[in-house]
Amino acid sequence: MTEVALSARRVLSLMDLTSLNDSDTDADITALCRRAVTAAGTPAAVCVYPQFVSLAKTALAALGVAEQVRVATVTNFPDGSADIAGAVQQTQAAIAAGADEVDLVFPWRALQSGDEQTGLALVSACKAACGEQLLKVIIESGALSEPALIRRASELAIEGGADFIKTSTGKVTVNATPEAAGIMLEVIRAAGGTTGFKAAGGVRTLAQAAEYLVLADRLMGPEWVTPAHFRFGASGLLTDLLRILQEPANSSESQDGY
């Protein structure tokens, strides 16, 4: 197998195959789950809106990949409200529906205004609501824009108990960038390296994904970059990976949700 094909397989194993479109239907989510089953392997998870969690669990079980592919969903999404009680309620409902992972939007506007405590409290409360399930905190790095704010949001999310910190919702003008990823990975390393990282928003090709892998391999080490610590949030990326691996996509492609 060529080096490029090996890289494509590696990226596939790190993907959260995502559909977060307002127009999503049961049929769209069922098709998304079918796309998760390829001859080259499966992604780490599928990520869908909360109302589709149960459907995704059922579809993956029917496909025989429920053990390999986790189901992620989103809360406090996409606005990043400062309403702690509302975020906790959404997170509790997502866990009750069967979500294996919750991608929570950090109240980044509050941080911009100088309020650090709301973000810390919100993450802490939602981590408690998740119990043993993974909490991935979206800091919306593109909207924060300033390196100091990206760094501080990452620190607060980790202090609050985040299992992963994630770049973006995919719903703002600027999403994942290697520059923001570098800052976030540096914070993770300084905190001991146990927190994971997720690049989401605008990663659509193997070449783009490779930039993040090179960065993570350099800062954290290749052995760190596994689904337990590193993810890509994407949908269109799968099409490029399967093109490289010479396998047709299983169904019509949904738009990038992140």
Short mmCIF file of N, CA and C in Angstrom, two decimals, residues 125-243:
data_model
loop_
_atom_site.label_atom_id
_atom_site.label_comp_id
_atom_site.label_asym_id
_atom_site.label_seq_id
_atom_site.Cartn_x
_atom_site.Cartn_y
_atom_site.Cartn_z
N ALA A 125 -20.27 21.76 34.56
CA ALA A 125 -21.61 21.21 34.78
C ALA A 125 -21.99 20.22 33.69
N CYS A 126 -21.61 20.52 32.46
CA CYS A 126 -21.95 19.60 31.36
C CYS A 126 -21.09 18.34 31.40
N LYS A 127 -19.85 18.45 31.86
CA LYS A 127 -19.04 17.24 32.04
C LYS A 127 -19.68 16.35 33.08
N ALA A 128 -20.20 16.93 34.15
CA ALA A 128 -20.89 16.13 35.17
C ALA A 128 -22.11 15.45 34.57
N ALA A 129 -22.80 16.15 33.68
CA ALA A 129 -23.99 15.58 33.03
C ALA A 129 -23.62 14.44 32.10
N CYS A 130 -22.42 14.48 31.53
CA CYS A 130 -21.97 13.43 30.61
C CYS A 130 -21.59 12.14 31.32
N GLY A 131 -21.22 12.23 32.57
CA GLY A 131 -20.77 11.04 33.27
C GLY A 131 -19.53 10.47 32.61
N GLU A 132 -19.59 9.20 32.23
CA GLU A 132 -18.44 8.54 31.63
C GLU A 132 -18.33 8.78 30.12
N GLN A 133 -19.34 9.41 29.53
CA GLN A 133 -19.30 9.66 28.08
C GLN A 133 -18.41 10.87 27.78
N LEU A 134 -17.87 10.89 26.56
CA LEU A 134 -16.91 11.94 26.19
C LEU A 134 -17.58 13.30 26.01
N LEU A 135 -16.90 14.33 26.52
CA LEU A 135 -17.31 15.71 26.29
C LEU A 135 -16.25 16.40 25.45
N LYS A 136 -16.63 16.85 24.26
CA LYS A 136 -15.75 17.57 23.36
C LYS A 136 -16.22 19.03 23.34
N VAL A 137 -15.37 19.95 23.76
CA VAL A 137 -15.76 21.36 23.91
C VAL A 137 -15.29 22.17 22.71
N ILE A 138 -16.25 22.76 22.02
CA ILE A 138 -15.98 23.58 20.83
C ILE A 138 -15.69 25.01 21.29
N ILE A 139 -14.48 25.50 21.07
CA ILE A 139 -14.15 26.84 21.55
C ILE A 139 -14.44 27.93 20.51
N GLU A 140 -14.79 27.56 19.29
CA GLU A 140 -15.04 28.50 18.19
C GLU A 140 -13.84 29.42 17.98
N SER A 141 -12.72 28.79 17.65
CA SER A 141 -11.45 29.50 17.54
C SER A 141 -11.46 30.60 16.49
N GLY A 142 -12.19 30.38 15.39
CA GLY A 142 -12.23 31.40 14.34
C GLY A 142 -12.91 32.67 14.78
N ALA A 143 -13.94 32.55 15.62
CA ALA A 143 -14.64 33.73 16.13
C ALA A 143 -13.84 34.42 17.23
N LEU A 144 -13.15 33.63 18.04
CA LEU A 144 -12.31 34.24 19.08
C LEU A 144 -11.14 34.99 18.44
N SER A 145 -10.58 34.40 17.41
CA SER A 145 -9.54 34.97 16.53
C SER A 145 -8.22 35.32 17.22
N GLU A 146 -8.25 35.95 18.38
CA GLU A 146 -7.01 36.37 19.03
C GLU A 146 -6.32 35.17 19.69
N PRO A 147 -5.03 34.99 19.45
CA PRO A 147 -4.32 33.84 20.04
C PRO A 147 -4.50 33.73 21.55
N ALA A 148 -4.49 34.86 22.25
CA ALA A 148 -4.62 34.82 23.71
C ALA A 148 -5.98 34.28 24.13
N LEU A 149 -7.03 34.63 23.38
CA LEU A 149 -8.37 34.14 23.70
C LEU A 149 -8.52 32.66 23.34
N ILE A 150 -7.94 32.25 22.23
CA ILE A 150 -7.96 30.83 21.85
C ILE A 150 -7.26 30.00 22.93
N ARG A 151 -6.13 30.50 23.39
CA ARG A 151 -5.38 29.81 24.44
C ARG A 151 -6.20 29.74 25.73
N ARG A 152 -6.80 30.87 26.13
CA ARG A 152 -7.52 30.90 27.40
C ARG A 152 -8.77 30.02 27.34
N ALA A 153 -9.50 30.05 26.23
CA ALA A 153 -10.68 29.19 26.09
C ALA A 153 -10.28 27.72 26.20
N SER A 154 -9.16 27.37 25.59
CA SER A 154 -8.67 25.99 25.65
C SER A 154 -8.33 25.61 27.09
N GLU A 155 -7.65 26.51 27.80
CA GLU A 155 -7.28 26.25 29.19
C GLU A 155 -8.51 26.07 30.07
N LEU A 156 -9.51 26.95 29.90
CA LEU A 156 -10.72 26.87 30.72
C LEU A 156 -11.50 25.60 30.43
N ALA A 157 -11.56 25.21 29.15
CA ALA A 157 -12.28 23.99 28.78
C ALA A 157 -11.62 22.78 29.44
N ILE A 158 -10.30 22.72 29.39
CA ILE A 158 -9.58 21.60 30.00
C ILE A 158 -9.76 21.63 31.51
N GLU A 159 -9.67 22.80 32.11
CA GLU A 159 -9.86 22.92 33.55
C GLU A 159 -11.26 22.46 33.96
N GLY A 160 -12.24 22.70 33.08
CA GLY A 160 -13.61 22.29 33.35
C GLY A 160 -13.87 20.81 33.16
N GLY A 161 -12.90 20.09 32.61
CA GLY A 161 -13.04 18.64 32.48
C GLY A 161 -13.26 18.14 31.07
N ALA A 162 -13.04 18.98 30.06
CA ALA A 162 -13.21 18.53 28.68
C ALA A 162 -12.34 17.34 28.37
N ASP A 163 -12.91 16.35 27.67
CA ASP A 163 -12.13 15.21 27.20
C ASP A 163 -11.42 15.53 25.90
N PHE A 164 -12.00 16.44 25.12
CA PHE A 164 -11.42 16.97 23.89
C PHE A 164 -11.67 18.48 23.87
N ILE A 165 -10.81 19.20 23.18
CA ILE A 165 -11.15 20.56 22.78
C ILE A 165 -11.17 20.59 21.25
N LYS A 166 -12.09 21.35 20.72
CA LYS A 166 -12.41 21.30 19.29
C LYS A 166 -12.43 22.72 18.73
N THR A 167 -12.01 22.86 17.49
CA THR A 167 -11.86 24.19 16.91
C THR A 167 -13.18 24.92 16.71
N SER A 168 -14.15 24.28 16.06
CA SER A 168 -15.22 25.06 15.44
C SER A 168 -16.54 24.32 15.34
N THR A 169 -17.60 25.11 15.18
CA THR A 169 -18.92 24.56 14.85
C THR A 169 -19.07 24.33 13.35
N GLY A 170 -18.28 25.03 12.55
CA GLY A 170 -18.48 24.99 11.10
C GLY A 170 -19.56 25.96 10.65
N LYS A 171 -20.08 26.75 11.57
CA LYS A 171 -21.19 27.65 11.25
C LYS A 171 -20.76 29.12 11.27
N VAL A 172 -19.46 29.37 11.33
CA VAL A 172 -18.95 30.74 11.33
C VAL A 172 -18.04 30.93 10.12
N THR A 173 -17.60 32.14 9.91
CA THR A 173 -16.83 32.46 8.70
C THR A 173 -15.48 31.77 8.68
N VAL A 174 -14.78 31.77 9.81
CA VAL A 174 -13.47 31.12 9.92
C VAL A 174 -13.61 29.93 10.84
N ASN A 175 -13.20 28.76 10.37
CA ASN A 175 -13.33 27.54 11.15
C ASN A 175 -11.94 27.03 11.54
N ALA A 176 -11.66 25.78 11.33
CA ALA A 176 -10.35 25.24 11.72
C ALA A 176 -9.23 25.89 10.93
N THR A 177 -8.15 26.21 11.61
CA THR A 177 -6.91 26.67 10.96
C THR A 177 -5.73 26.00 11.65
N PRO A 178 -4.65 25.74 10.92
CA PRO A 178 -3.47 25.17 11.56
C PRO A 178 -2.92 26.05 12.68
N GLU A 179 -3.07 27.37 12.53
CA GLU A 179 -2.56 28.28 13.55
C GLU A 179 -3.29 28.08 14.88
N ALA A 180 -4.63 28.02 14.82
CA ALA A 180 -5.41 27.79 16.03
C ALA A 180 -5.13 26.40 16.59
N ALA A 181 -5.00 25.42 15.70
CA ALA A 181 -4.72 24.06 16.14
C ALA A 181 -3.41 23.99 16.91
N GLY A 182 -2.40 24.72 16.43
CA GLY A 182 -1.11 24.73 17.11
C GLY A 182 -1.22 25.27 18.52
N ILE A 183 -1.98 26.34 18.70
CA ILE A 183 -2.17 26.90 20.04
C ILE A 183 -2.89 25.90 20.93
N MET A 184 -3.93 25.29 20.41
CA MET A 184 -4.72 24.34 21.21
C MET A 184 -3.90 23.12 21.60
N LEU A 185 -3.10 22.62 20.67
CA LEU A 185 -2.26 21.46 20.98
C LEU A 185 -1.18 21.81 21.99
N GLU A 186 -0.66 23.02 21.93
CA GLU A 186 0.33 23.45 22.92
C GLU A 186 -0.29 23.49 24.32
N VAL A 187 -1.55 23.95 24.41
CA VAL A 187 -2.24 23.97 25.70
C VAL A 187 -2.46 22.55 26.20
N ILE A 188 -2.86 21.66 25.30
CA ILE A 188 -3.05 20.25 25.68
C ILE A 188 -1.75 19.65 26.21
N ARG A 189 -0.67 19.91 25.51
CA ARG A 189 0.63 19.38 25.94
C ARG A 189 1.02 19.93 27.31
N ALA A 190 0.81 21.22 27.52
CA ALA A 190 1.15 21.84 28.80
C ALA A 190 0.31 21.30 29.94
N ALA A 191 -0.90 20.85 29.61
CA ALA A 191 -1.81 20.32 30.63
C ALA A 191 -1.59 18.83 30.90
N GLY A 192 -0.62 18.24 30.22
CA GLY A 192 -0.29 16.84 30.48
C GLY A 192 -0.59 15.89 29.35
N GLY A 193 -1.26 16.37 28.29
CA GLY A 193 -1.46 15.57 27.09
C GLY A 193 -2.58 14.56 27.13
N THR A 194 -3.41 14.61 28.17
CA THR A 194 -4.50 13.62 28.24
C THR A 194 -5.76 14.07 27.50
N THR A 195 -5.93 15.36 27.31
CA THR A 195 -7.09 15.89 26.59
C THR A 195 -6.87 15.68 25.09
N GLY A 196 -7.96 15.38 24.37
CA GLY A 196 -7.88 15.20 22.92
C GLY A 196 -8.10 16.50 22.17
N PHE A 197 -7.90 16.44 20.85
CA PHE A 197 -8.07 17.60 19.96
C PHE A 197 -8.90 17.19 18.77
N LYS A 198 -9.82 18.07 18.36
CA LYS A 198 -10.62 17.83 17.16
C LYS A 198 -10.59 19.04 16.25
N ALA A 199 -10.17 18.82 15.00
CA ALA A 199 -10.19 19.86 13.97
C ALA A 199 -11.50 19.73 13.20
N ALA A 200 -12.31 20.77 13.21
CA ALA A 200 -13.61 20.70 12.54
C ALA A 200 -13.87 22.00 11.79
N GLY A 201 -14.45 21.84 10.60
CA GLY A 201 -14.81 22.99 9.79
C GLY A 201 -13.80 23.24 8.70
N GLY A 202 -14.16 22.88 7.47
CA GLY A 202 -13.33 23.21 6.32
C GLY A 202 -12.26 22.20 5.96
N VAL A 203 -12.18 21.07 6.67
CA VAL A 203 -11.19 20.04 6.32
C VAL A 203 -11.86 19.08 5.35
N ARG A 204 -11.55 19.23 4.08
CA ARG A 204 -12.28 18.50 3.04
C ARG A 204 -11.41 17.58 2.18
N THR A 205 -10.10 17.69 2.32
CA THR A 205 -9.21 16.87 1.50
C THR A 205 -8.12 16.24 2.38
N LEU A 206 -7.53 15.16 1.85
CA LEU A 206 -6.44 14.53 2.57
C LEU A 206 -5.28 15.51 2.76
N ALA A 207 -5.02 16.33 1.76
CA ALA A 207 -3.93 17.30 1.87
C ALA A 207 -4.16 18.26 3.02
N GLN A 208 -5.41 18.72 3.19
CA GLN A 208 -5.72 19.61 4.31
C GLN A 208 -5.59 18.87 5.64
N ALA A 209 -6.09 17.65 5.68
CA ALA A 209 -6.01 16.86 6.92
C ALA A 209 -4.55 16.60 7.30
N ALA A 210 -3.72 16.38 6.29
CA ALA A 210 -2.32 16.05 6.56
C ALA A 210 -1.59 17.17 7.29
N GLU A 211 -2.00 18.43 7.04
CA GLU A 211 -1.38 19.54 7.76
C GLU A 211 -1.56 19.39 9.27
N TYR A 212 -2.74 18.97 9.67
CA TYR A 212 -3.03 18.82 11.10
C TYR A 212 -2.31 17.61 11.68
N LEU A 213 -2.21 16.55 10.90
CA LEU A 213 -1.49 15.37 11.38
C LEU A 213 -0.01 15.67 11.58
N VAL A 214 0.58 16.38 10.65
CA VAL A 214 2.00 16.74 10.79
C VAL A 214 2.21 17.57 12.05
N LEU A 215 1.30 18.50 12.28
CA LEU A 215 1.38 19.37 13.46
C LEU A 215 1.25 18.56 14.74
N ALA A 216 0.25 17.69 14.79
CA ALA A 216 0.02 16.89 15.99
C ALA A 216 1.15 15.89 16.22
N ASP A 217 1.64 15.27 15.16
CA ASP A 217 2.76 14.34 15.29
C ASP A 217 3.98 15.06 15.87
N ARG A 218 4.20 16.29 15.41
CA ARG A 218 5.37 17.05 15.88
C ARG A 218 5.23 17.48 17.34
N LEU A 219 4.06 17.98 17.70
CA LEU A 219 3.87 18.51 19.05
C LEU A 219 3.58 17.44 20.09
N MET A 220 2.87 16.37 19.67
CA MET A 220 2.40 15.39 20.64
C MET A 220 3.02 14.01 20.46
N GLY A 221 3.55 13.74 19.27
CA GLY A 221 4.11 12.43 18.97
C GLY A 221 3.12 11.57 18.21
N PRO A 222 3.59 10.77 17.22
CA PRO A 222 2.68 9.96 16.40
C PRO A 222 1.86 8.97 17.21
N GLU A 223 2.41 8.47 18.31
CA GLU A 223 1.67 7.50 19.12
C GLU A 223 0.47 8.12 19.81
N TRP A 224 0.47 9.43 19.98
CA TRP A 224 -0.64 10.15 20.62
C TRP A 224 -1.83 10.27 19.67
N VAL A 225 -1.56 10.32 18.38
CA VAL A 225 -2.59 10.61 17.39
C VAL A 225 -3.38 9.34 17.06
N THR A 226 -4.34 9.06 17.91
CA THR A 226 -5.27 7.94 17.74
C THR A 226 -6.68 8.48 17.95
N PRO A 227 -7.72 7.71 17.63
CA PRO A 227 -9.08 8.20 17.87
C PRO A 227 -9.36 8.60 19.32
N ALA A 228 -8.60 8.07 20.26
CA ALA A 228 -8.79 8.43 21.66
C ALA A 228 -8.34 9.86 21.96
N HIS A 229 -7.51 10.43 21.05
CA HIS A 229 -6.96 11.77 21.29
C HIS A 229 -7.12 12.74 20.13
N PHE A 230 -7.48 12.26 18.97
CA PHE A 230 -7.46 13.15 17.79
C PHE A 230 -8.61 12.79 16.87
N ARG A 231 -9.36 13.82 16.44
CA ARG A 231 -10.46 13.60 15.51
C ARG A 231 -10.51 14.72 14.46
N PHE A 232 -11.11 14.39 13.33
CA PHE A 232 -11.52 15.37 12.32
C PHE A 232 -13.04 15.37 12.27
N GLY A 233 -13.67 16.53 12.33
CA GLY A 233 -15.10 16.62 12.12
C GLY A 233 -15.37 17.03 10.69
N ALA A 234 -15.95 16.13 9.90
CA ALA A 234 -16.13 16.41 8.46
C ALA A 234 -17.10 15.43 7.84
N SER A 235 -17.54 15.77 6.64
CA SER A 235 -18.34 14.86 5.82
C SER A 235 -17.71 14.72 4.45
N GLY A 236 -17.46 15.85 3.79
CA GLY A 236 -16.89 15.83 2.45
C GLY A 236 -15.52 15.18 2.39
N LEU A 237 -14.78 15.20 3.50
CA LEU A 237 -13.46 14.58 3.55
C LEU A 237 -13.50 13.12 3.16
N LEU A 238 -14.57 12.42 3.54
CA LEU A 238 -14.65 10.99 3.23
C LEU A 238 -14.60 10.73 1.73
N THR A 239 -15.23 11.57 0.94
CA THR A 239 -15.23 11.39 -0.51
C THR A 239 -13.80 11.43 -1.06
N ASP A 240 -12.99 12.36 -0.57
CA ASP A 240 -11.62 12.46 -1.04
C ASP A 240 -10.81 11.24 -0.60
N LEU A 241 -11.04 10.77 0.62
CA LEU A 241 -10.31 9.59 1.09
C LEU A 241 -10.65 8.36 0.27
N LEU A 242 -11.95 8.17 -0.02
CA LEU A 242 -12.35 7.00 -0.80
C LEU A 242 -11.88 7.10 -2.25
N ARG A 243 -11.78 8.32 -2.77
CA ARG A 243 -11.22 8.49 -4.12
C ARG A 243 -9.78 8.01 -4.14
#
